[in-house]
Amino acid sequence: MGATRAAELLRSELWVKRQRCAVSLDPARALLSWRRSPGPAARAAADAWSVPVSEIISVEETDVPGKHASSGKWQKMEAPYAFTVHCVKRARRHRWKWAQVTFCSAEEQLCHLWLQTLRDLLEKLTCRPKHLLVFINPFGGKGKGKHIYERKVAPLFTLASITTEVIVTECANHAKESLYEINLDKYDGIICVGGDGMFSEILQGLIGRTQRDSGVDQNHPRAALVPSPLRIGIIPAGSTDCVCYSTIGINDAQTSALHIIVGDSLAMDVSAVHRNNTLLGYSVSLLGYGFYGDIIRDSEKKRWMGHARYDFSGFKTFLSHHCYEGTVSFLPARHTVGSPRDEKPCQAGCFVCRQSKQQLEEEQKKSLYGLENAEEVEEWKVICGKFLAINATNMSCACPRSPRGLSPAAHLGDGSSDLILIRKCSRLNFLRFLVRHTNQHDQFDFTFVEVYRVKRFQFTSKPLEEEDSDLQERGKKRFGQICSDHPPCCCPVTHSSWNCDGEVLNSAALEVRVHCQLVQLFARGIEETE
């Protein structure tokens, strides 16, 4: 490209919507800008637009319908040529939309020069996926996963020249089992169309496949897990879509598709859950015992109710008001630069995640050159008591019903989990605590609530004592079969289940270890709103 033509390209007079505009391309900032000209200085800001090249979906040559329009200015363009830029347009509340802008010129060579230059810039964006493996859950949420993908997502992928291989799951664990068998080398990412359960299934399969290929024993609690080179994308089509909401700020299919297209990457922590040197599963959002464990266990029996089963089981569990006795021991995350109550949420380009990972890596290097098992000499904290709920969150767990989530200041990639302990209290106080998940008040500002930032923790439930066993037997004789499922007040409840990202873990005792930034998502993090 000659110097004259390059200078002409950096600033050209083109037409947009029959308005003459000064269009410029800033190579240093990779920014395409245009504004109406000539115009009063007061209107310059209002009549100016710009889009980063990284947020341009595609550029294509366009036929201009009607070369001779009624406008006198337009009639001067005897042979207009045009190209259309498909790009991201930001709307309110973190929503992204597909937008298109058509630029026209009377000069064919200039139009082609713009077209080719923008295409060359897009080709240099190596972070963008070219071929994706898509799993669709046709049963999750309201059963509209396939419809959402075909109507809102597939056309955008086609526009961005992304090829896909689509698998519609037929039963539970279909996606997980497929990921162990399929050749993944030809894909740039895995796309999940469904809810949090579907995402969890793909997560288990992808991490498991990566460890198998790398020769890592997942069942060993101290194993150093290998990160997968493939990113996971989420197209929300579930009941709560907690993971999607917590990573981009909204559960909107088009927004998620655009994040995938532009090639966003977000590193995320994963907690490995073990018992007796056996892997029980992986968790990225909620690991809950007590209240949330009882809800998920009860709701599994009422799938015929659809999404309403969560509300029904939640209300029923609240009325039961069971508390569970046990011991929680944890290793504080001293490498983190934040705290659960510092009111600094995780956002795009998060400083806390970046700095915490660096400090964690420095700790690990010291253990290599110094004490081999540095964690063994660190001070574990032990808490015993009766708990209504024990929650561990790797993210805020925000959703439309709870915009701030279970732990508003939890970070996605700082190598830690927020451990929330809700001790035995009255129903009224527990209700006050639950209500604060839906407003702006500090939900940890209660005497019966404790929160810690940890990198490992263990839980052991109190074994049923002999006299309690006798009491339970008497309760069974008195209340029959009801006792085993929903014990009345005279029949003690020995243990709950764990809610692991929406799946039931029946083991009460377990060990949890956080693996820093183990997986990558097609997401940017929640952008700060102006």
Short mmCIF file of C-alpha atoms in Angstrom, two decimals:
data_model
loop_
_atom_site.label_atom_id
_atom_site.label_comp_id
_atom_site.label_asym_id
_atom_site.label_seq_id
_atom_site.Cartn_x
_atom_site.Cartn_y
_atom_site.Cartn_z
CA MET A 1 0.00 0.00 0.00
CA GLY A 2 1.44 3.35 -1.04
CA ALA A 3 1.95 6.14 1.47
CA THR A 4 -0.68 8.31 -0.24
CA ARG A 5 -3.28 5.57 -0.24
CA ALA A 6 -2.46 4.64 3.37
CA ALA A 7 -2.96 8.23 4.47
CA GLU A 8 -6.19 8.32 2.52
CA LEU A 9 -7.37 5.19 4.29
CA LEU A 10 -6.57 6.54 7.73
CA ARG A 11 -9.04 9.32 7.07
CA SER A 12 -11.60 9.18 4.25
CA GLU A 13 -14.87 10.83 3.33
CA LEU A 14 -17.51 8.09 3.17
CA TRP A 15 -21.27 8.00 3.38
CA VAL A 16 -23.22 6.39 6.23
CA LYS A 17 -27.01 6.40 6.05
CA ARG A 18 -26.88 9.13 3.40
CA GLN A 19 -24.81 11.30 5.72
CA ARG A 20 -21.29 12.28 4.74
CA CYS A 21 -18.86 11.15 7.45
CA ALA A 22 -15.19 11.44 8.20
CA VAL A 23 -14.06 7.82 8.66
CA SER A 24 -10.69 7.00 10.20
CA LEU A 25 -8.72 3.95 11.23
CA ASP A 26 -6.24 4.21 14.07
CA PRO A 27 -3.73 1.34 13.59
CA ALA A 28 -2.06 1.92 16.97
CA ARG A 29 -5.30 1.51 18.91
CA ALA A 30 -6.97 -0.74 16.29
CA LEU A 31 -10.01 1.52 16.36
CA LEU A 32 -12.46 2.29 13.56
CA SER A 33 -14.13 5.69 14.01
CA TRP A 34 -16.52 7.86 12.06
CA ARG A 35 -18.43 11.08 12.59
CA ARG A 36 -20.68 13.33 10.57
CA SER A 37 -18.96 16.17 8.72
CA PRO A 38 -19.16 19.05 8.41
CA GLY A 39 -21.00 19.85 11.63
CA PRO A 40 -21.04 22.26 14.55
CA ALA A 41 -18.42 21.63 17.21
CA ALA A 42 -21.17 21.24 19.80
CA ARG A 43 -22.52 18.23 17.92
CA ALA A 44 -19.15 16.54 17.33
CA ALA A 45 -19.37 14.26 20.35
CA ALA A 46 -23.00 13.31 19.78
CA ASP A 47 -22.38 12.54 16.11
CA ALA A 48 -19.22 10.45 16.59
CA TRP A 49 -18.99 6.66 16.80
CA SER A 50 -16.20 4.15 17.12
CA VAL A 51 -15.73 0.39 17.37
CA PRO A 52 -12.58 -1.57 18.27
CA VAL A 53 -11.39 -3.84 15.49
CA SER A 54 -11.44 -6.66 18.06
CA GLU A 55 -15.22 -6.25 18.30
CA ILE A 56 -15.87 -6.36 14.56
CA ILE A 57 -17.56 -9.64 13.65
CA SER A 58 -16.95 -9.54 9.90
CA VAL A 59 -16.71 -7.19 6.91
CA GLU A 60 -18.40 -7.84 3.57
CA GLU A 61 -18.91 -6.11 0.25
CA THR A 62 -22.42 -4.76 -0.15
CA ASP A 63 -24.65 -3.87 -3.08
CA VAL A 64 -26.23 -0.44 -2.69
CA PRO A 65 -29.92 -0.54 -3.65
CA GLY A 66 -31.09 2.45 -5.65
CA LYS A 67 -28.09 4.36 -6.90
CA HIS A 68 -30.13 7.53 -7.50
CA ALA A 69 -32.06 8.60 -4.46
CA SER A 70 -34.08 11.74 -3.90
CA SER A 71 -31.35 13.46 -1.89
CA GLY A 72 -29.36 15.92 -3.95
CA LYS A 73 -26.14 14.97 -2.22
CA TRP A 74 -26.72 11.28 -2.95
CA GLN A 75 -27.33 11.94 -6.66
CA LYS A 76 -23.73 13.16 -7.04
CA MET A 77 -22.58 9.58 -6.38
CA GLU A 78 -23.12 8.18 -9.86
CA ALA A 79 -21.70 4.72 -9.07
CA PRO A 80 -21.69 4.11 -5.32
CA TYR A 81 -19.76 1.20 -3.87
CA ALA A 82 -20.23 -0.05 -0.34
CA PHE A 83 -19.01 -2.37 2.37
CA THR A 84 -20.75 -3.38 5.59
CA VAL A 85 -19.12 -3.77 8.99
CA HIS A 86 -20.86 -6.23 11.33
CA CYS A 87 -19.88 -5.44 14.90
CA VAL A 88 -20.79 -5.51 18.57
CA LYS A 89 -23.06 -2.83 19.98
CA ARG A 90 -23.30 -2.37 23.73
CA ALA A 91 -26.71 -2.00 25.29
CA ARG A 92 -27.78 -1.58 28.90
CA ARG A 93 -27.00 -4.03 31.72
CA HIS A 94 -24.04 -5.76 30.03
CA ARG A 95 -26.11 -6.79 27.02
CA TRP A 96 -24.34 -7.01 23.65
CA LYS A 97 -26.17 -6.79 20.34
CA TRP A 98 -25.28 -7.45 16.75
CA ALA A 99 -25.10 -4.20 14.76
CA GLN A 100 -24.17 -3.38 11.19
CA VAL A 101 -22.94 -0.19 9.56
CA THR A 102 -22.72 0.28 5.79
CA PHE A 103 -20.10 2.67 4.37
CA CYS A 104 -20.49 3.96 0.81
CA SER A 105 -18.08 5.62 -1.59
CA ALA A 106 -18.14 6.81 -5.19
CA GLU A 107 -14.65 5.40 -5.64
CA GLU A 108 -14.44 1.65 -6.11
CA GLN A 109 -10.71 1.40 -5.37
CA LEU A 110 -11.08 3.22 -2.05
CA CYS A 111 -13.97 1.01 -1.03
CA HIS A 112 -12.00 -2.18 -1.81
CA LEU A 113 -8.99 -0.79 0.04
CA TRP A 114 -11.04 -0.33 3.21
CA LEU A 115 -12.58 -3.76 2.78
CA GLN A 116 -9.24 -5.55 2.39
CA THR A 117 -7.50 -3.65 5.18
CA LEU A 118 -10.21 -4.45 7.72
CA ARG A 119 -10.24 -8.10 6.68
CA ASP A 120 -6.46 -8.28 7.09
CA LEU A 121 -6.76 -6.86 10.60
CA LEU A 122 -9.42 -9.45 11.50
CA GLU A 123 -7.20 -12.27 10.19
CA LYS A 124 -4.50 -11.23 12.64
CA LEU A 125 -6.84 -11.83 15.62
CA THR A 126 -5.58 -15.33 16.43
CA CYS A 127 -7.67 -15.59 19.60
CA ARG A 128 -10.85 -16.09 17.58
CA PRO A 129 -12.27 -19.62 17.19
CA LYS A 130 -12.67 -21.15 13.75
CA HIS A 131 -14.19 -24.56 14.49
CA LEU A 132 -16.35 -25.37 17.53
CA LEU A 133 -17.92 -28.45 19.08
CA VAL A 134 -21.45 -27.63 20.26
CA PHE A 135 -23.46 -29.64 22.79
CA ILE A 136 -27.16 -28.82 23.08
CA ASN A 137 -29.29 -29.95 26.00
CA PRO A 138 -32.84 -30.11 24.58
CA PHE A 139 -34.41 -30.73 28.01
CA GLY A 140 -32.82 -28.10 30.27
CA GLY A 141 -34.68 -25.01 31.47
CA LYS A 142 -37.85 -24.63 29.44
CA GLY A 143 -36.69 -27.10 26.80
CA LYS A 144 -35.80 -24.37 24.28
CA GLY A 145 -32.05 -25.01 23.95
CA LYS A 146 -32.20 -26.21 20.34
CA HIS A 147 -34.52 -23.36 19.34
CA ILE A 148 -32.32 -20.74 21.01
CA TYR A 149 -29.20 -22.03 19.27
CA GLU A 150 -30.76 -22.24 15.81
CA ARG A 151 -32.48 -18.85 15.97
CA LYS A 152 -30.06 -16.66 17.92
CA VAL A 153 -26.62 -18.24 17.79
CA ALA A 154 -26.09 -20.26 14.59
CA PRO A 155 -26.69 -17.24 12.25
CA LEU A 156 -24.04 -15.24 14.12
CA PHE A 157 -21.54 -18.09 13.91
CA THR A 158 -22.18 -18.31 10.17
CA LEU A 159 -21.67 -14.55 9.82
CA ALA A 160 -18.32 -14.87 11.61
CA SER A 161 -17.28 -17.82 9.37
CA ILE A 162 -17.21 -20.21 12.35
CA THR A 163 -17.88 -23.84 11.48
CA THR A 164 -19.52 -26.09 14.04
CA GLU A 165 -20.24 -29.71 14.82
CA VAL A 166 -23.48 -29.99 16.79
CA ILE A 167 -24.38 -32.83 19.15
CA VAL A 168 -27.85 -32.86 20.74
CA THR A 169 -27.57 -34.79 23.99
CA GLU A 170 -29.99 -37.66 24.53
CA CYS A 171 -29.44 -38.52 28.20
CA ALA A 172 -27.51 -37.55 31.31
CA ASN A 173 -23.70 -37.66 30.93
CA HIS A 174 -23.96 -37.91 27.13
CA ALA A 175 -21.71 -34.87 26.70
CA LYS A 176 -19.25 -36.02 29.37
CA GLU A 177 -18.85 -39.45 27.81
CA SER A 178 -18.53 -37.96 24.32
CA LEU A 179 -15.66 -35.72 25.44
CA TYR A 180 -13.69 -38.81 26.50
CA GLU A 181 -14.05 -40.35 23.04
CA ILE A 182 -14.02 -37.52 20.47
CA ASN A 183 -10.82 -36.27 18.85
CA LEU A 184 -10.61 -32.75 20.30
CA ASP A 185 -7.52 -31.61 18.38
CA LYS A 186 -9.56 -30.16 15.52
CA TYR A 187 -11.67 -27.88 17.71
CA ASP A 188 -10.92 -24.43 19.11
CA GLY A 189 -13.48 -24.69 21.89
CA ILE A 190 -16.47 -26.49 23.38
CA ILE A 191 -19.86 -24.76 23.45
CA CYS A 192 -22.53 -25.62 25.99
CA VAL A 193 -26.14 -24.78 25.14
CA GLY A 194 -28.06 -25.34 28.36
CA GLY A 195 -27.97 -24.52 32.04
CA ASP A 196 -25.52 -24.90 34.88
CA GLY A 197 -26.00 -28.67 34.96
CA MET A 198 -25.01 -28.99 31.32
CA PHE A 199 -21.98 -26.77 31.88
CA SER A 200 -20.93 -28.89 34.85
CA GLU A 201 -21.18 -32.03 32.76
CA ILE A 202 -18.93 -30.57 30.05
CA LEU A 203 -16.53 -29.27 32.70
CA GLN A 204 -16.19 -32.74 34.26
CA GLY A 205 -15.64 -34.32 30.86
CA LEU A 206 -13.10 -31.79 29.58
CA ILE A 207 -11.00 -31.74 32.76
CA GLY A 208 -11.15 -35.52 33.03
CA ARG A 209 -10.12 -35.99 29.41
CA THR A 210 -7.22 -33.56 29.82
CA GLN A 211 -5.92 -35.37 32.93
CA ARG A 212 -6.23 -38.76 31.25
CA ASP A 213 -4.29 -37.59 28.21
CA SER A 214 -1.65 -36.02 30.48
CA GLY A 215 -1.27 -39.10 32.69
CA VAL A 216 -2.54 -37.34 35.84
CA ASP A 217 -4.40 -39.34 38.51
CA GLN A 218 -7.54 -37.31 39.28
CA ASN A 219 -8.27 -39.40 42.35
CA HIS A 220 -5.20 -38.12 44.16
CA PRO A 221 -6.24 -35.04 46.21
CA ARG A 222 -2.76 -33.48 45.93
CA ALA A 223 -2.38 -34.02 42.17
CA ALA A 224 -1.36 -30.97 40.13
CA LEU A 225 -4.08 -30.83 37.49
CA VAL A 226 -3.22 -29.84 33.92
CA PRO A 227 -5.25 -26.96 32.38
CA SER A 228 -7.12 -27.72 29.16
CA PRO A 229 -6.09 -25.74 26.06
CA LEU A 230 -9.73 -25.59 24.95
CA ARG A 231 -12.06 -22.83 26.08
CA ILE A 232 -15.67 -23.43 27.09
CA GLY A 233 -18.47 -21.19 25.85
CA ILE A 234 -21.89 -20.95 27.47
CA ILE A 235 -25.11 -20.23 25.61
CA PRO A 236 -27.62 -19.81 28.47
CA ALA A 237 -30.74 -21.95 28.14
CA GLY A 238 -31.27 -23.20 31.68
CA SER A 239 -33.22 -22.33 34.79
CA THR A 240 -30.74 -20.05 36.60
CA ASP A 241 -27.65 -19.79 34.34
CA CYS A 242 -25.54 -18.83 37.35
CA VAL A 243 -22.14 -19.42 35.70
CA CYS A 244 -23.02 -17.33 32.65
CA TYR A 245 -24.50 -14.51 34.74
CA SER A 246 -21.47 -14.42 37.05
CA THR A 247 -18.94 -14.24 34.21
CA ILE A 248 -20.46 -11.71 31.77
CA GLY A 249 -23.19 -10.06 33.86
CA ILE A 250 -26.26 -11.28 31.99
CA ASN A 251 -27.86 -14.51 30.78
CA ASP A 252 -28.56 -13.51 27.18
CA ALA A 253 -27.89 -15.91 24.28
CA GLN A 254 -26.86 -13.27 21.74
CA THR A 255 -24.48 -11.61 24.21
CA SER A 256 -22.80 -14.94 24.97
CA ALA A 257 -22.51 -15.78 21.26
CA LEU A 258 -20.78 -12.46 20.58
CA HIS A 259 -18.29 -13.05 23.41
CA ILE A 260 -17.46 -16.39 21.79
CA ILE A 261 -17.08 -14.87 18.33
CA VAL A 262 -14.67 -12.10 19.39
CA GLY A 263 -12.58 -14.73 21.18
CA ASP A 264 -12.77 -13.48 24.75
CA SER A 265 -10.87 -15.50 27.37
CA LEU A 266 -11.44 -15.67 31.10
CA ALA A 267 -9.48 -17.95 33.42
CA MET A 268 -11.53 -19.55 36.18
CA ASP A 269 -10.76 -21.49 39.35
CA VAL A 270 -12.05 -25.04 39.79
CA SER A 271 -12.48 -26.89 43.09
CA ALA A 272 -11.75 -30.62 43.13
CA VAL A 273 -13.93 -32.56 45.59
CA HIS A 274 -12.52 -35.80 47.04
CA ARG A 275 -13.31 -38.42 49.64
CA ASN A 276 -10.94 -41.21 50.65
CA ASN A 277 -8.66 -40.64 47.65
CA THR A 278 -11.61 -40.78 45.26
CA LEU A 279 -12.69 -37.88 43.06
CA LEU A 280 -16.35 -37.02 43.58
CA GLY A 281 -16.47 -34.16 41.09
CA TYR A 282 -15.45 -30.62 40.20
CA SER A 283 -17.16 -27.40 41.24
CA VAL A 284 -16.92 -23.86 39.86
CA SER A 285 -19.92 -22.16 41.44
CA LEU A 286 -21.67 -23.53 44.54
CA LEU A 287 -20.67 -26.34 46.83
CA GLY A 288 -23.42 -26.29 49.46
CA TYR A 289 -24.21 -28.47 52.46
CA GLY A 290 -27.32 -28.19 54.61
CA PHE A 291 -29.90 -25.78 53.21
CA TYR A 292 -28.81 -25.86 49.55
CA GLY A 293 -27.94 -29.55 49.73
CA ASP A 294 -31.41 -30.39 51.05
CA ILE A 295 -33.02 -28.28 48.31
CA ILE A 296 -31.23 -30.02 45.46
CA ARG A 297 -31.80 -33.48 46.97
CA ASP A 298 -35.53 -32.84 47.38
CA SER A 299 -35.95 -31.17 43.98
CA GLU A 300 -34.44 -34.19 42.20
CA LYS A 301 -37.55 -36.14 43.20
CA LYS A 302 -39.84 -33.51 41.68
CA ARG A 303 -38.45 -33.00 38.19
CA TRP A 304 -41.98 -33.37 36.84
CA MET A 305 -42.70 -29.91 38.32
CA GLY A 306 -40.17 -28.22 36.03
CA HIS A 307 -38.50 -25.03 37.23
CA ALA A 308 -41.12 -24.63 39.98
CA ARG A 309 -39.57 -27.55 41.84
CA TYR A 310 -36.77 -25.29 43.12
CA ASP A 311 -39.23 -22.83 44.66
CA PHE A 312 -41.28 -25.63 46.18
CA SER A 313 -38.27 -27.48 47.59
CA GLY A 314 -36.76 -24.23 48.83
CA PHE A 315 -39.89 -23.28 50.75
CA LYS A 316 -40.23 -26.80 52.13
CA THR A 317 -36.57 -26.86 53.23
CA PHE A 318 -36.89 -23.46 54.88
CA LEU A 319 -39.84 -24.68 56.94
CA SER A 320 -37.94 -27.84 57.94
CA HIS A 321 -35.12 -25.68 59.32
CA HIS A 322 -32.73 -28.58 59.83
CA CYS A 323 -29.28 -27.92 61.25
CA TYR A 324 -26.35 -30.33 61.03
CA GLU A 325 -23.49 -30.86 63.42
CA GLY A 326 -19.99 -31.30 62.15
CA THR A 327 -16.42 -30.03 61.93
CA VAL A 328 -15.02 -27.69 59.29
CA SER A 329 -11.25 -27.36 58.96
CA PHE A 330 -9.71 -25.03 56.38
CA LEU A 331 -6.47 -23.56 55.14
CA PRO A 332 -6.76 -19.75 54.76
CA ALA A 333 -5.79 -18.31 51.38
CA ARG A 334 -3.04 -15.96 52.51
CA HIS A 335 -1.86 -15.35 48.94
CA THR A 336 -4.99 -13.40 47.97
CA VAL A 337 -4.97 -9.60 47.95
CA GLY A 338 -8.71 -9.30 48.62
CA SER A 339 -11.20 -10.42 51.25
CA PRO A 340 -14.82 -11.62 51.11
CA ARG A 341 -16.12 -8.37 52.63
CA ASP A 342 -14.01 -5.75 50.83
CA GLU A 343 -16.88 -4.90 48.43
CA LYS A 344 -14.58 -5.22 45.41
CA PRO A 345 -16.36 -7.47 42.90
CA CYS A 346 -14.53 -9.42 40.21
CA GLN A 347 -14.58 -7.48 36.94
CA ALA A 348 -13.01 -7.67 33.49
CA GLY A 349 -9.24 -7.40 33.73
CA CYS A 350 -9.46 -8.04 37.48
CA PHE A 351 -6.39 -6.86 39.40
CA VAL A 352 -7.17 -9.11 42.38
CA CYS A 353 -7.19 -12.28 40.24
CA ARG A 354 -4.01 -11.31 38.43
CA GLN A 355 -2.08 -10.31 41.56
CA SER A 356 -3.34 -13.26 43.61
CA LYS A 357 -2.22 -15.74 40.96
CA GLN A 358 1.26 -14.20 40.90
CA GLN A 359 1.58 -14.47 44.68
CA LEU A 360 0.31 -18.06 44.61
CA GLU A 361 2.92 -18.98 42.00
CA GLU A 362 5.63 -17.42 44.17
CA GLU A 363 4.45 -19.53 47.12
CA GLN A 364 4.61 -22.67 45.00
CA LYS A 365 8.15 -21.84 43.81
CA LYS A 366 9.30 -21.39 47.39
CA SER A 367 7.90 -24.79 48.31
CA LEU A 368 9.88 -26.36 45.47
CA TYR A 369 13.17 -24.91 46.65
CA GLY A 370 12.44 -25.02 50.35
CA LEU A 371 9.95 -27.12 52.24
CA GLU A 372 8.45 -29.72 49.91
CA ASN A 373 5.07 -29.90 51.61
CA ALA A 374 4.66 -26.29 52.68
CA GLU A 375 0.91 -26.69 53.19
CA GLU A 376 1.46 -29.28 55.89
CA VAL A 377 3.10 -26.74 58.21
CA GLU A 378 0.61 -23.97 57.54
CA GLU A 379 -1.94 -23.31 60.23
CA TRP A 380 -5.26 -25.01 59.66
CA LYS A 381 -8.28 -23.50 61.38
CA VAL A 382 -10.91 -25.79 62.88
CA ILE A 383 -14.54 -24.84 63.59
CA CYS A 384 -17.05 -27.17 65.22
CA GLY A 385 -20.76 -26.59 65.71
CA LYS A 386 -24.26 -26.89 64.36
CA PHE A 387 -24.82 -25.35 60.93
CA LEU A 388 -27.90 -24.53 58.89
CA ALA A 389 -25.74 -24.23 55.79
CA ILE A 390 -22.11 -24.52 54.70
CA ASN A 391 -21.44 -22.89 51.33
CA ALA A 392 -18.23 -22.67 49.30
CA THR A 393 -18.29 -20.40 46.24
CA ASN A 394 -15.61 -19.88 43.58
CA MET A 395 -17.63 -17.04 42.08
CA SER A 396 -20.30 -14.61 43.18
CA CYS A 397 -23.05 -17.10 42.13
CA ALA A 398 -25.11 -14.18 40.87
CA CYS A 399 -28.31 -14.80 38.91
CA PRO A 400 -31.38 -12.75 37.92
CA ARG A 401 -33.04 -13.48 41.28
CA SER A 402 -29.88 -12.60 43.22
CA PRO A 403 -27.97 -9.97 41.20
CA ARG A 404 -25.11 -9.79 43.74
CA GLY A 405 -24.97 -13.50 44.46
CA LEU A 406 -24.06 -15.58 47.50
CA SER A 407 -20.65 -13.91 47.85
CA PRO A 408 -20.56 -10.57 45.98
CA ALA A 409 -16.78 -10.11 46.32
CA ALA A 410 -15.77 -13.65 45.31
CA HIS A 411 -13.21 -13.74 42.49
CA LEU A 412 -13.15 -16.05 39.51
CA GLY A 413 -9.42 -16.64 39.23
CA ASP A 414 -7.68 -15.81 42.51
CA GLY A 415 -7.03 -19.42 43.51
CA SER A 416 -9.42 -19.39 46.45
CA SER A 417 -12.97 -20.12 47.50
CA ASP A 418 -15.22 -18.15 49.86
CA LEU A 419 -16.32 -20.47 52.67
CA ILE A 420 -19.59 -19.27 54.25
CA LEU A 421 -20.76 -20.83 57.52
CA ILE A 422 -24.32 -20.18 58.71
CA ARG A 423 -24.65 -21.37 62.28
CA LYS A 424 -27.85 -22.50 63.93
CA CYS A 425 -30.26 -19.58 64.38
CA SER A 426 -33.98 -18.85 64.40
CA ARG A 427 -36.11 -19.09 61.28
CA LEU A 428 -36.62 -15.34 61.33
CA ASN A 429 -32.90 -14.61 61.37
CA PHE A 430 -32.25 -17.16 58.63
CA LEU A 431 -34.98 -15.53 56.55
CA ARG A 432 -33.33 -12.14 57.07
CA PHE A 433 -30.08 -13.65 55.82
CA LEU A 434 -31.74 -15.12 52.71
CA VAL A 435 -33.51 -11.87 51.87
CA ARG A 436 -30.19 -10.04 51.78
CA HIS A 437 -29.19 -12.09 48.75
CA THR A 438 -31.72 -10.04 46.79
CA ASN A 439 -30.74 -6.52 47.94
CA GLN A 440 -27.67 -4.35 48.44
CA HIS A 441 -27.17 -4.97 52.16
CA ASP A 442 -24.16 -6.83 53.58
CA GLN A 443 -25.37 -10.42 53.86
CA PHE A 444 -22.45 -11.34 56.13
CA ASP A 445 -23.35 -8.76 58.78
CA PHE A 446 -24.92 -11.26 61.19
CA THR A 447 -23.52 -12.80 64.35
CA PHE A 448 -24.42 -16.30 63.13
CA VAL A 449 -22.67 -15.90 59.74
CA GLU A 450 -18.92 -16.36 59.21
CA VAL A 451 -17.03 -16.07 55.93
CA TYR A 452 -13.44 -17.04 55.13
CA ARG A 453 -11.34 -17.03 51.97
CA VAL A 454 -9.71 -20.47 51.73
CA LYS A 455 -7.68 -22.58 49.35
CA ARG A 456 -8.50 -25.93 50.95
CA PHE A 457 -11.10 -27.18 53.39
CA GLN A 458 -12.47 -30.40 54.84
CA PHE A 459 -15.79 -31.28 56.42
CA THR A 460 -16.73 -34.17 58.68
CA SER A 461 -20.26 -34.67 59.96
CA LYS A 462 -20.83 -35.78 63.54
CA PRO A 463 -21.51 -39.53 63.67
CA LEU A 464 -24.90 -40.59 65.03
CA GLU A 465 -24.50 -41.57 68.64
CA GLU A 466 -26.06 -44.70 70.08
CA GLU A 467 -28.77 -42.94 72.04
CA ASP A 468 -29.68 -40.94 68.96
CA SER A 469 -30.02 -44.22 67.04
CA ASP A 470 -32.54 -45.46 69.58
CA LEU A 471 -34.45 -42.22 69.28
CA GLN A 472 -34.47 -42.53 65.51
CA GLU A 473 -35.84 -46.06 65.70
CA ARG A 474 -38.65 -44.90 67.98
CA GLY A 475 -39.41 -42.11 65.54
CA LYS A 476 -39.61 -44.55 62.66
CA LYS A 477 -42.09 -46.74 64.50
CA ARG A 478 -44.23 -43.74 65.30
CA PHE A 479 -44.15 -41.94 61.96
CA GLY A 480 -43.50 -44.78 59.53
CA GLN A 481 -41.88 -44.17 56.15
CA ILE A 482 -42.17 -40.39 56.43
CA CYS A 483 -39.35 -40.48 58.98
CA SER A 484 -36.69 -41.67 56.57
CA ASP A 485 -37.37 -38.97 54.01
CA HIS A 486 -38.45 -36.00 56.11
CA PRO A 487 -37.68 -36.58 59.80
CA PRO A 488 -39.95 -34.82 62.28
CA CYS A 489 -38.57 -32.89 65.20
CA CYS A 490 -38.41 -36.00 67.45
CA CYS A 491 -36.22 -37.80 64.90
CA PRO A 492 -32.69 -36.37 64.58
CA VAL A 493 -31.30 -35.58 61.13
CA THR A 494 -27.78 -36.98 60.97
CA HIS A 495 -26.43 -35.47 57.77
CA SER A 496 -27.35 -33.56 54.64
CA SER A 497 -26.16 -33.90 51.04
CA TRP A 498 -23.78 -31.66 49.13
CA ASN A 499 -25.02 -29.54 46.24
CA CYS A 500 -22.13 -29.60 43.77
CA ASP A 501 -23.05 -27.14 40.99
CA GLY A 502 -26.60 -28.51 40.93
CA GLU A 503 -25.67 -32.17 41.29
CA VAL A 504 -26.21 -34.25 44.44
CA LEU A 505 -23.22 -35.66 46.32
CA ASN A 506 -24.50 -38.01 49.01
CA SER A 507 -21.19 -38.18 50.84
CA ALA A 508 -21.23 -35.92 53.90
CA ALA A 509 -17.48 -36.00 54.62
CA LEU A 510 -15.23 -34.61 51.91
CA GLU A 511 -12.06 -32.72 51.10
CA VAL A 512 -11.96 -29.73 48.73
CA ARG A 513 -8.95 -28.16 47.01
CA VAL A 514 -9.03 -25.06 44.77
CA HIS A 515 -7.03 -25.23 41.53
CA CYS A 516 -6.14 -21.73 40.34
CA GLN A 517 -7.36 -20.78 36.84
CA LEU A 518 -7.71 -24.39 35.67
CA VAL A 519 -10.18 -23.71 32.85
CA GLN A 520 -10.75 -20.94 30.32
CA LEU A 521 -14.13 -19.55 29.29
CA PHE A 522 -15.20 -17.63 26.22
CA ALA A 523 -15.98 -14.63 28.41
CA ARG A 524 -14.50 -11.26 29.34
CA GLY A 525 -15.66 -10.85 32.90
CA ILE A 526 -18.22 -8.31 34.01
CA GLU A 527 -17.38 -4.92 32.52
CA GLU A 528 -17.68 -1.85 34.68
CA THR A 529 -20.80 0.07 33.74
CA GLU A 530 -20.68 3.80 33.22
#
